[in-house]
Tab-separated table of C-alpha atoms in Angstrom:
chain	number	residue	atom	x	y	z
W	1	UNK	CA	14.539	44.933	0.209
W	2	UNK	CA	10.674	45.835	-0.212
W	3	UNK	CA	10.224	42.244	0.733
W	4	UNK	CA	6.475	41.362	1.459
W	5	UNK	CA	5.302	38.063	3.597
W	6	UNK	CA	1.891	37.348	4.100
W	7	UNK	CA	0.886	34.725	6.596
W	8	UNK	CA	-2.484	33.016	5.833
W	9	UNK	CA	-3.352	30.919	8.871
W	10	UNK	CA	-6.082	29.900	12.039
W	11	UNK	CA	-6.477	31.310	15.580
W	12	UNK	CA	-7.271	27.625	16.555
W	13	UNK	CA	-4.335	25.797	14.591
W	14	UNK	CA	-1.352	25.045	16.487
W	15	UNK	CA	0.101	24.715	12.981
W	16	UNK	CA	-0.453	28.436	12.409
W	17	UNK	CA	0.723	29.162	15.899
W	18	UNK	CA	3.943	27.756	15.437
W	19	UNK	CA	4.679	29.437	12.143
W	20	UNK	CA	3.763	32.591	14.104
W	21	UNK	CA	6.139	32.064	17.155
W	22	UNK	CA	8.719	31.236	14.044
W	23	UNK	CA	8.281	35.000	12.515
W	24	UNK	CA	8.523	36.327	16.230
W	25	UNK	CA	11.559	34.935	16.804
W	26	UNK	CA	13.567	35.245	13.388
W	27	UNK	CA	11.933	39.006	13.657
W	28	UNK	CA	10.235	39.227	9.795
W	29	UNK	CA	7.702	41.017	9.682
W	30	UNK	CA	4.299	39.455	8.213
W	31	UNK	CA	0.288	40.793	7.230
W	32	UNK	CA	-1.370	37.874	8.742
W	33	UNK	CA	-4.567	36.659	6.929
W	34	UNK	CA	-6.813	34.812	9.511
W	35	UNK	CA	-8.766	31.544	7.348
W	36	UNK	CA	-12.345	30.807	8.050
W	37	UNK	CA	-11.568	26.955	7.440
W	38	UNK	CA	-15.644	26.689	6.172
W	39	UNK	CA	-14.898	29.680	4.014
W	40	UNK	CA	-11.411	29.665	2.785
W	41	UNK	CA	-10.430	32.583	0.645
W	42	UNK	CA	-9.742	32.022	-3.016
W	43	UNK	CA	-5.881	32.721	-2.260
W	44	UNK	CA	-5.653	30.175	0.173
W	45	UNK	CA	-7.035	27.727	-2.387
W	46	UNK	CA	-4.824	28.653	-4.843
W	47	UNK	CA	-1.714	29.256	-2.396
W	48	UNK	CA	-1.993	25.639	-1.367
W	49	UNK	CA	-3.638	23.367	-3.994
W	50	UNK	CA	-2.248	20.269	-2.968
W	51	UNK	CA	-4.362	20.456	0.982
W	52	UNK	CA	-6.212	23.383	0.931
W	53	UNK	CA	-4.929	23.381	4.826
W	54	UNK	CA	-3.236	26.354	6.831
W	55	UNK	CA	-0.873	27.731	7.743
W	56	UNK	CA	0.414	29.401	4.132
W	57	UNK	CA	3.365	31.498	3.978
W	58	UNK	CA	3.531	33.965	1.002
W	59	UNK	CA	6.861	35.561	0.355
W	60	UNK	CA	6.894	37.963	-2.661
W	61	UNK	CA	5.413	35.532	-5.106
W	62	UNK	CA	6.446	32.065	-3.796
W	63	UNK	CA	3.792	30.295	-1.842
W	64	UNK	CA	5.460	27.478	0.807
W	65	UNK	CA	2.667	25.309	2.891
W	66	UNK	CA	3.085	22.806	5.727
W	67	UNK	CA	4.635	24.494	8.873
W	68	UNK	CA	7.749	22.346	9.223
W	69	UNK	CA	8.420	22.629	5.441
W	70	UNK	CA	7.756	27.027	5.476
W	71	UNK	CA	10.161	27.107	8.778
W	72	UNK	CA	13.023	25.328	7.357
W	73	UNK	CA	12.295	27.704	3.822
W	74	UNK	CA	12.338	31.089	6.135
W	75	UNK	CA	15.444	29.474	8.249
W	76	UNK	CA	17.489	29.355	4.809
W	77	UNK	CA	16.100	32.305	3.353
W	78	UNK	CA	16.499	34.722	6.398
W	79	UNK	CA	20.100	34.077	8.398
W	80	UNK	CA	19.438	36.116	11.808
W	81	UNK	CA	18.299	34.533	14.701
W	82	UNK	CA	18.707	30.826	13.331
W	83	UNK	CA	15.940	28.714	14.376
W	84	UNK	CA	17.329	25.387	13.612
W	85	UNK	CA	20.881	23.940	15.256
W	86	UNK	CA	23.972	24.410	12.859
W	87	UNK	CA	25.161	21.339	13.692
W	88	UNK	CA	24.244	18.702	11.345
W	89	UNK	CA	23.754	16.069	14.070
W	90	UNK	CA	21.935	18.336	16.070
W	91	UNK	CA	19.760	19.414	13.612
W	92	UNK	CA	19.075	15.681	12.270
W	93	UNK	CA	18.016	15.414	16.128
W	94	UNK	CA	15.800	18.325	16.096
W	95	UNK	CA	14.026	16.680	12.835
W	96	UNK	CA	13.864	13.880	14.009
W	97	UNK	CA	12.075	14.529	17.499
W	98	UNK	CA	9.767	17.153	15.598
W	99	UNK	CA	8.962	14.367	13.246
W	100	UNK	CA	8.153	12.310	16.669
W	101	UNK	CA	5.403	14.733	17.857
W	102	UNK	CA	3.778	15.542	14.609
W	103	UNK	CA	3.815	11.363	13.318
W	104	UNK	CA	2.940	10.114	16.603
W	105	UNK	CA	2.130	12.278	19.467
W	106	UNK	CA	-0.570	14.593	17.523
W	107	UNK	CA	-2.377	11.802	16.323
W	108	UNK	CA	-2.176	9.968	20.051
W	109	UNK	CA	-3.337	13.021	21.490
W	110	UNK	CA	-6.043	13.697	18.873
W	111	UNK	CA	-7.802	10.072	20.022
W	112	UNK	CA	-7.944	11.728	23.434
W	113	UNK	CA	-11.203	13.201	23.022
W	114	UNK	CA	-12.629	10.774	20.859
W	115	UNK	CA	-12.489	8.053	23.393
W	116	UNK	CA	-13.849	6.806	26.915
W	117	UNK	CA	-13.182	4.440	29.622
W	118	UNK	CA	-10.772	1.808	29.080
W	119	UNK	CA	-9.784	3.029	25.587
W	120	UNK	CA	-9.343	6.647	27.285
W	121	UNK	CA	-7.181	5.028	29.435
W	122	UNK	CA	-4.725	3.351	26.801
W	123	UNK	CA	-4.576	6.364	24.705
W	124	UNK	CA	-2.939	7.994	28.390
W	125	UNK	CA	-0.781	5.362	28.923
W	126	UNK	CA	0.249	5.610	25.034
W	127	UNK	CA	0.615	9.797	25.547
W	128	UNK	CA	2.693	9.331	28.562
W	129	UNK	CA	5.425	7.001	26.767
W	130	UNK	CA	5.742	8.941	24.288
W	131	UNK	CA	6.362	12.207	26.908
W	132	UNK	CA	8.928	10.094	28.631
W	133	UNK	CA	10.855	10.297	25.428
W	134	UNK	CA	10.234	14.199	25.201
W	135	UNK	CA	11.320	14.259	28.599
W	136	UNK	CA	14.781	12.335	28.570
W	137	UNK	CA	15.326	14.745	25.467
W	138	UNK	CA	15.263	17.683	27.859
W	139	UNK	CA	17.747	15.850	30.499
W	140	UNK	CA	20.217	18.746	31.458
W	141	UNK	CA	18.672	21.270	29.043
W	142	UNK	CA	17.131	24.749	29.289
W	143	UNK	CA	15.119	24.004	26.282
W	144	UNK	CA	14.893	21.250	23.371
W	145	UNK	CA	16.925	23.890	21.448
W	146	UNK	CA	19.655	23.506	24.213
W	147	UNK	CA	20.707	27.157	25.758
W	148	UNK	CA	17.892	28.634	23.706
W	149	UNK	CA	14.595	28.148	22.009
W	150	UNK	CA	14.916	26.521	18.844
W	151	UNK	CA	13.177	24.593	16.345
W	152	UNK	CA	12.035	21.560	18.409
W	153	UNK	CA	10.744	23.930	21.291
W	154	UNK	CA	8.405	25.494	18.507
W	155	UNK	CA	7.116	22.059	17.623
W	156	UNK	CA	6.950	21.020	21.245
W	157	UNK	CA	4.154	24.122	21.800
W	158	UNK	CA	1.704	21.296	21.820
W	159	UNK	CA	2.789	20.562	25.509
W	160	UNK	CA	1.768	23.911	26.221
W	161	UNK	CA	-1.420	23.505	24.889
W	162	UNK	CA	-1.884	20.198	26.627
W	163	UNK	CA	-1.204	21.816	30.244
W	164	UNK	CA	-3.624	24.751	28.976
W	165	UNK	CA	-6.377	22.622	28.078
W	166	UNK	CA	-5.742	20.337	31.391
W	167	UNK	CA	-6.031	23.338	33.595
W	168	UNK	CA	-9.538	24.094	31.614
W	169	UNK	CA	-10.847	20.589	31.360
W	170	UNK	CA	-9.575	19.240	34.506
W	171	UNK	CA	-7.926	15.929	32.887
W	172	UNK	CA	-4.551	16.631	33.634
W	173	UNK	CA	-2.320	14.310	31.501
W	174	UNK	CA	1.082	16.787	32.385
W	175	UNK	CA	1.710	17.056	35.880
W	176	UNK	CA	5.145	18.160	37.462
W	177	UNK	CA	5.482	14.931	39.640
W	178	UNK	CA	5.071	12.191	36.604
W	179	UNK	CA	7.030	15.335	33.869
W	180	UNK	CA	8.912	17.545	35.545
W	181	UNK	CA	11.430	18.446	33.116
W	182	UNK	CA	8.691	19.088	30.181
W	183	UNK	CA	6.817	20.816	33.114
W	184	UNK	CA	9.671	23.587	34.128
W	185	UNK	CA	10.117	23.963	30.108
W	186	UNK	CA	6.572	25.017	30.319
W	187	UNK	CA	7.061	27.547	32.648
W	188	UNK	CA	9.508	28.492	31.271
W	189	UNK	CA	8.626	29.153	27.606
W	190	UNK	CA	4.920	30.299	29.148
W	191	UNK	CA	7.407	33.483	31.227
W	192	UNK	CA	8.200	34.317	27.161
W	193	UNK	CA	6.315	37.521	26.119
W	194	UNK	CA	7.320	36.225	22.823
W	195	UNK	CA	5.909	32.761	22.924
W	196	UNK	CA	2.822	34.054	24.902
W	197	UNK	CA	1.601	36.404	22.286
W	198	UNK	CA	1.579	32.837	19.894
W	199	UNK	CA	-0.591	31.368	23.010
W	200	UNK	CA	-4.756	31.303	22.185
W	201	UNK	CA	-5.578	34.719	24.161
W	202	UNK	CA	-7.342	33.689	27.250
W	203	UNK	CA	-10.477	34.428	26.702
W	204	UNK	CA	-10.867	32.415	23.554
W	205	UNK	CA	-9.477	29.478	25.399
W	206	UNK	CA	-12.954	27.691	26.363
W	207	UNK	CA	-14.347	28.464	22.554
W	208	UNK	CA	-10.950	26.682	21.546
W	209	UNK	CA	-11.776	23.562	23.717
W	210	UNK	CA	-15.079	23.369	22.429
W	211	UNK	CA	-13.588	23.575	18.922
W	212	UNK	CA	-11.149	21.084	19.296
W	213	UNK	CA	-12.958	18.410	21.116
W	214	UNK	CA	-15.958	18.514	17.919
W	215	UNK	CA	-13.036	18.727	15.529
W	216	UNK	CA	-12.242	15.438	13.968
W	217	UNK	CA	-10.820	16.104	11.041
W	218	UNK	CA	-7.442	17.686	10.759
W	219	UNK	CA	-7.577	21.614	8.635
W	220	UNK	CA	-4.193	22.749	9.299
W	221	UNK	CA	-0.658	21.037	8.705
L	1	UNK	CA	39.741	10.586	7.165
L	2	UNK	CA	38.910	7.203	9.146
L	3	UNK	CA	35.086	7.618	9.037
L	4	UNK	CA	33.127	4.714	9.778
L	5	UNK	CA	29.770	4.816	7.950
L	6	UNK	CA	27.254	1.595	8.872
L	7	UNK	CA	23.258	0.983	7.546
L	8	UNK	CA	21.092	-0.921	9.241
L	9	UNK	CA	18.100	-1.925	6.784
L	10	UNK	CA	16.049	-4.761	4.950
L	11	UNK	CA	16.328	-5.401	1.713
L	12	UNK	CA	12.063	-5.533	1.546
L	13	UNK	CA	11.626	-2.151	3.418
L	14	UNK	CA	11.719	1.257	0.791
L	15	UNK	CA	12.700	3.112	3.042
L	16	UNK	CA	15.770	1.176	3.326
L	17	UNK	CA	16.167	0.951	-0.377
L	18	UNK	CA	16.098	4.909	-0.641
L	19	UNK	CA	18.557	5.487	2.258
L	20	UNK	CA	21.100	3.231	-0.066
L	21	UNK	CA	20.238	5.299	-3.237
L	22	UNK	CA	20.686	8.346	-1.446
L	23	UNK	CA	24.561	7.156	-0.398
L	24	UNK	CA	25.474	5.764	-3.837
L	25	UNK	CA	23.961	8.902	-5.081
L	26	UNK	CA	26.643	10.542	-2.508
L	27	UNK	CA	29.433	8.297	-2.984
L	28	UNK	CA	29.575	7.628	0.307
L	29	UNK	CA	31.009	4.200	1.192
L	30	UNK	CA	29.397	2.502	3.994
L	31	UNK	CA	28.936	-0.930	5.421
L	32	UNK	CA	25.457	-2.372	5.100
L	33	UNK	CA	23.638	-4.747	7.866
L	34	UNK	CA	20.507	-6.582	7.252
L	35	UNK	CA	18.310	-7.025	9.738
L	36	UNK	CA	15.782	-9.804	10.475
L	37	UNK	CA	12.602	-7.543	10.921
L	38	UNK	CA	11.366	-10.544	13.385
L	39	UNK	CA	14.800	-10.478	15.278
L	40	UNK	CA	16.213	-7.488	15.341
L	41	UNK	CA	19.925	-7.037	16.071
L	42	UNK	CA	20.660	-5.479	19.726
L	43	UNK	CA	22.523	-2.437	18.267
L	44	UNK	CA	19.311	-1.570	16.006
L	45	UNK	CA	17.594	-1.277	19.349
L	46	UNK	CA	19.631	0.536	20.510
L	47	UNK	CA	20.644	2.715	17.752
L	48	UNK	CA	16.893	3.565	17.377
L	49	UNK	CA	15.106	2.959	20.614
L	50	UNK	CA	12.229	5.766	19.520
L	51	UNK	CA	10.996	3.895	16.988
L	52	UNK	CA	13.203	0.453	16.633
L	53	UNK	CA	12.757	0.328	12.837
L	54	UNK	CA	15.380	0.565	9.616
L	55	UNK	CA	16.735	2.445	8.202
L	56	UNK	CA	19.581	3.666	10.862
L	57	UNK	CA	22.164	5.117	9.794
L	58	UNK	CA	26.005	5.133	12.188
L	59	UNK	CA	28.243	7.758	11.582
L	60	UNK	CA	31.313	7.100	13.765
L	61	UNK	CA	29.549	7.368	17.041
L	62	UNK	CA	26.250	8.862	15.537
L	63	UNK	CA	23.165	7.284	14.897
L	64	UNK	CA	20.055	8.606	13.316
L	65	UNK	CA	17.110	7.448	11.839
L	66	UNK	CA	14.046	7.900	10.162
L	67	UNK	CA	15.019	7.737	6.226
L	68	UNK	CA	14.391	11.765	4.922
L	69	UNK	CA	16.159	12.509	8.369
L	70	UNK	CA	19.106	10.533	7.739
L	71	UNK	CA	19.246	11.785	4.201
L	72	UNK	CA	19.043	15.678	5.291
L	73	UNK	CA	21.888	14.601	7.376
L	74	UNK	CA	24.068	13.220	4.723
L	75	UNK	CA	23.835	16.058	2.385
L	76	UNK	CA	24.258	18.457	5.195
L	77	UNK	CA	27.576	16.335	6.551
L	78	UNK	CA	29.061	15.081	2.695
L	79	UNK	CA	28.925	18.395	0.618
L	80	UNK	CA	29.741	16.180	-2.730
L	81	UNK	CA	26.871	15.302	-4.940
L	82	UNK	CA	24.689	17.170	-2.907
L	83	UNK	CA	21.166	15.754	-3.194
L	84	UNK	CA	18.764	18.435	-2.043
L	85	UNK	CA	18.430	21.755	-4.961
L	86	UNK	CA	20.796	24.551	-3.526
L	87	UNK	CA	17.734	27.128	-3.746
L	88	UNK	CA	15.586	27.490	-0.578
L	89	UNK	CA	12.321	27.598	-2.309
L	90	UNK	CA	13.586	24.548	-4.863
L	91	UNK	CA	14.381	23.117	-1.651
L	92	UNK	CA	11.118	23.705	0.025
L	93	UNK	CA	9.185	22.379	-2.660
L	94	UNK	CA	11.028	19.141	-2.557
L	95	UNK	CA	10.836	18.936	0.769
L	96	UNK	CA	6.775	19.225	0.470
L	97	UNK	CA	5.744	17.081	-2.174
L	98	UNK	CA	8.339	14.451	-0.631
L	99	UNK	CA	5.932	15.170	2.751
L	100	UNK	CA	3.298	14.712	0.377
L	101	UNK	CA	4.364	10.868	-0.391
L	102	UNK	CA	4.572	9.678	2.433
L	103	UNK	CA	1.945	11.111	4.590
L	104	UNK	CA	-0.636	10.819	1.716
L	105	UNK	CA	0.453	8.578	-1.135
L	106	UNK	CA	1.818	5.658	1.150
L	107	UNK	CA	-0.996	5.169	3.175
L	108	UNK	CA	-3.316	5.005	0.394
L	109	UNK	CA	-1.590	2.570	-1.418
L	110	UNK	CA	-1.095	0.789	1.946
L	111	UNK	CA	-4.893	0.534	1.889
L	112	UNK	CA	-4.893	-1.110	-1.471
L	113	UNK	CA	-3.949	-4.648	-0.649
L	114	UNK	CA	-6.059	-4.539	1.907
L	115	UNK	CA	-9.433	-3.640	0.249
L	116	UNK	CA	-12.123	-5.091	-2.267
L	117	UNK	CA	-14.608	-4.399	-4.382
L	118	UNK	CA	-16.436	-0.601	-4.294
L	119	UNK	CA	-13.244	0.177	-1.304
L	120	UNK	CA	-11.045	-0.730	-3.909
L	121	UNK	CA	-12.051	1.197	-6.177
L	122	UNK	CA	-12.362	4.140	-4.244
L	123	UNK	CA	-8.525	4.042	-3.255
L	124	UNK	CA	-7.155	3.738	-6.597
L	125	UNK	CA	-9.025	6.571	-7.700
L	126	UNK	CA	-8.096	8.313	-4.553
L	127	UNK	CA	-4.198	7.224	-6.062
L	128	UNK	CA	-4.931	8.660	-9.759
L	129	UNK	CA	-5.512	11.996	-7.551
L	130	UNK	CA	-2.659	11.706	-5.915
L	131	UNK	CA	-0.722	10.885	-8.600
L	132	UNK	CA	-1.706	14.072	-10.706
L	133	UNK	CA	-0.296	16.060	-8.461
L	134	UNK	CA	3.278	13.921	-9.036
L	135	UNK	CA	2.445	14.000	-12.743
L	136	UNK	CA	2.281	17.992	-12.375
L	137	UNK	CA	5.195	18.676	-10.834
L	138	UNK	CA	6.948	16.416	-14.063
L	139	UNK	CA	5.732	19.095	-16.421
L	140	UNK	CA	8.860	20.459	-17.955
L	141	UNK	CA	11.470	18.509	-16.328
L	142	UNK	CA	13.527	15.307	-16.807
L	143	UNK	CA	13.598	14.444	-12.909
L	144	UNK	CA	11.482	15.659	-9.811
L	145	UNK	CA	14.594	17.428	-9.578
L	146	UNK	CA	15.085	18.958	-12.505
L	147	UNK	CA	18.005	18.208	-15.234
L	148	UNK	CA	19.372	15.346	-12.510
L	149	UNK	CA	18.151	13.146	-9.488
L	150	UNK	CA	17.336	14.468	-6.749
L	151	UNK	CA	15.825	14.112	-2.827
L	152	UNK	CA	12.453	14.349	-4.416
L	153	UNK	CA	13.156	11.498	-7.119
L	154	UNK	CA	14.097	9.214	-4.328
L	155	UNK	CA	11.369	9.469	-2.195
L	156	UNK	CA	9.424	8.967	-5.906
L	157	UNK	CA	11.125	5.589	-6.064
L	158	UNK	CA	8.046	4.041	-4.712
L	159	UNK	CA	6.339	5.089	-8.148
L	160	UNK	CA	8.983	2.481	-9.792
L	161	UNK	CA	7.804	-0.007	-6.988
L	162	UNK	CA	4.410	0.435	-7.469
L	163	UNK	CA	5.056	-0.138	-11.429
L	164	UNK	CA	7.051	-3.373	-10.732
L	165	UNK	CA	4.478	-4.583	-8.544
L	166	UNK	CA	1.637	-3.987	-11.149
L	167	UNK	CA	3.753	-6.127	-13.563
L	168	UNK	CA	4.058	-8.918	-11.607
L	169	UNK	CA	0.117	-8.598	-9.744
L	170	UNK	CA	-1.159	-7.655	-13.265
L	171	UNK	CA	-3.024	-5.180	-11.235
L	172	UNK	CA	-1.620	-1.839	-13.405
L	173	UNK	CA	-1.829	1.449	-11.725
L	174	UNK	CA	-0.040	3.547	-13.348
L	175	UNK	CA	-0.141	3.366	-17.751
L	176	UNK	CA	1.571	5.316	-20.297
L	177	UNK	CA	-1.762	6.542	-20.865
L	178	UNK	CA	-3.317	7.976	-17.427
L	179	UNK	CA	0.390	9.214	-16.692
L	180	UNK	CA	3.030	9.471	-19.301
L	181	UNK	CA	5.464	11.653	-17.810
L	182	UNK	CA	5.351	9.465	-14.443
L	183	UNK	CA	6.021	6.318	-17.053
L	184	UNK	CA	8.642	8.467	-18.845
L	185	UNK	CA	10.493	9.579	-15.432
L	186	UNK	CA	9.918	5.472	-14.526
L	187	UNK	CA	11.335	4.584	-17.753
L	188	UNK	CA	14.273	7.107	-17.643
L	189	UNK	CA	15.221	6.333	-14.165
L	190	UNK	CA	15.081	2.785	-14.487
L	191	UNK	CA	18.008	2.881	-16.881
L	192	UNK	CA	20.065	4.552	-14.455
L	193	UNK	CA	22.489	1.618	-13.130
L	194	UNK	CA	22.536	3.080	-9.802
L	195	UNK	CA	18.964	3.190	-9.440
L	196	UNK	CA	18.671	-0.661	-10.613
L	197	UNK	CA	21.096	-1.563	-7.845
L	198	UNK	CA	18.702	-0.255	-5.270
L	199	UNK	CA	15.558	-1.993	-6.212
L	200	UNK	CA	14.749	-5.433	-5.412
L	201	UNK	CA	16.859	-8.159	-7.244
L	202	UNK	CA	14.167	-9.674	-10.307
L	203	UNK	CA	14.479	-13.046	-8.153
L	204	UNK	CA	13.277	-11.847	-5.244
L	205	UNK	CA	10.321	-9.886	-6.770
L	206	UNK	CA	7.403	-12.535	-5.935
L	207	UNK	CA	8.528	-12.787	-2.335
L	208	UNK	CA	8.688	-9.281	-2.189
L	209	UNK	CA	4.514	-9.216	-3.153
L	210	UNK	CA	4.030	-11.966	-0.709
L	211	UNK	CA	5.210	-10.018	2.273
L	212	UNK	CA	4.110	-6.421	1.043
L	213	UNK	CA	0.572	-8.056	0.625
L	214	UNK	CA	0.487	-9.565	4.380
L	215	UNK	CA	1.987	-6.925	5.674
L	216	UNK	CA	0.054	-4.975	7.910
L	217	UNK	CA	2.257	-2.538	9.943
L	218	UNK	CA	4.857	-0.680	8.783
L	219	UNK	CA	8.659	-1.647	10.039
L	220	UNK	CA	10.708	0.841	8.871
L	221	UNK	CA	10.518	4.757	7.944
């Protein structure tokens, strides 16, 4: 269909990482333009006016920004592999919960490094209530997507991340005696060549800590 | 075919009020519960233990919440007057400027009873940039959505709100002058019957300042 899709995005962002693992799995192929976020290209800035943030999806001449917003737009524009449940129900539950990590997990978990002592510890009391309602989600459940990864197991990534940058820092918030349902799912998705490749490459993974512990300010959506 | 359709909501929250445009919009006859924000009713705890706020919505057995959730739902479940554009980019761009609203615009004008002097200032001009952005996205068009109302035109409610309370605080935000096709679309919408019967009742309007103005956390979404 001569169809082009450019991809403008971050190594760092999980944002960008999820729109990437999206691609993968739907199976369109993309140019990916990596952003220096202190030296955005002119396209990004005109591609997404409103927050000059990544990730940006370009498809022929149509520009689509914020990562929840460009998956739903490539779920209705390209049918195969559907990433989102057909179900309306289920898919109001998929929004929902996705809605749940980005509102109020992401921002829990983005205090984490920006606090100490007994604050520290209230922002990991905070994190863990809010995985024990990630977890009762995955009660009898392969993945959050049911039989097979789907649109909440793309936004759930950032439980990935967290056991990645546990096993690197040391401050292990995951563990599989308090989470072990989110913890198999991690093992799980983590045994996926597909969702590996969307992973920060291992050696880049103590240049991403460092990134995201100075990082207060949020440059990707 | 026997369906039961109940709303749980407050007749203060907006989020509330746009769940009930969004099912006269559909046509959709329903039973409506208010709820005592300070007492809430044991099924709206249980209907939305994540978050325990209105607007819920019950559909036979089903309950979801979280108002743009709900209202995805709807259109997805009632195909009559559908409420989201049919076109996946028209759709997209809804979907992001209706982001836009309420994880920018809200909070800043959340901020605006609750700041003084050089602080004040700084968040209504923060608003006039935010509002630009709404004002572009009028240019050429009747309704966010085009020739009719739309999902983006009821998440803009809060732009009639915002006028209504600027009548009554005398504080005026938004002028034929700074933003004339946000006044028109105001103007234009306001005469649509079904739009009056989902704002707040002219009687109620000065309690509805009180409590907006005290009102530090939000109790609905």
């Amino acid at each position: 269909m001569g169809e082009e899709v450019k991809f403008h995005g971050m190594w760092a962002s999980p944002f960008s990482r999820r729109l990437e693992l999206a691609l993968k799995l739907k199976a369109i192929p993309y140019q990916y333009i990596e952003e220096d976020l202190s030296n955005k290209t002119p396209s990004l800035l005109r591609y997404n006016p409103v927050h000059k943030k990544v990730p940006v999806l370009v498809h022929n001449d149509k520009q689509v920004a914020e990562s929840m917003v460009i998956i739903e737009y490539m779920d209705e524009t390209w049918e195969n592999n559907p990433i989102l449940p057909r179900d309306p129900y289920e898919r109001a539950m998929a929004r929902f919960y996705a809605k749940f990590i980005d509102d109020k997990l992401l921002p829990t978990l983005a205090k984490l490094g920006q606090t100490a002592g007994k604050e520290k510890e209230e922002t990991i009391e905070e994190i863990h209530e809010q995985l024990k309602i990630l977890e009762d989600e995955l009660k009898g459940k392969q993945f959050f997507g049911g039989q097979r990864i789907g649109y909440l197991d793309i936004v759930a990534m950032i439980l990935v991340w967290l056991h990645l940058a546990g096993s690197i820092t040391g401050q292990k918030i995951l563990s599989t005696e308090n989470f072990p349902l989110i913890y198999e799912w991690i093992e799980r998705v983590m045994k996926m060549e597909v969702v590996n490749e969307c992973l920060i490459p291992e050696e880049k993974r103590q240049d991403w800590i460092q990134l995201a512990q100075r990082a207060p300010k949020s440059a990707s959506n």
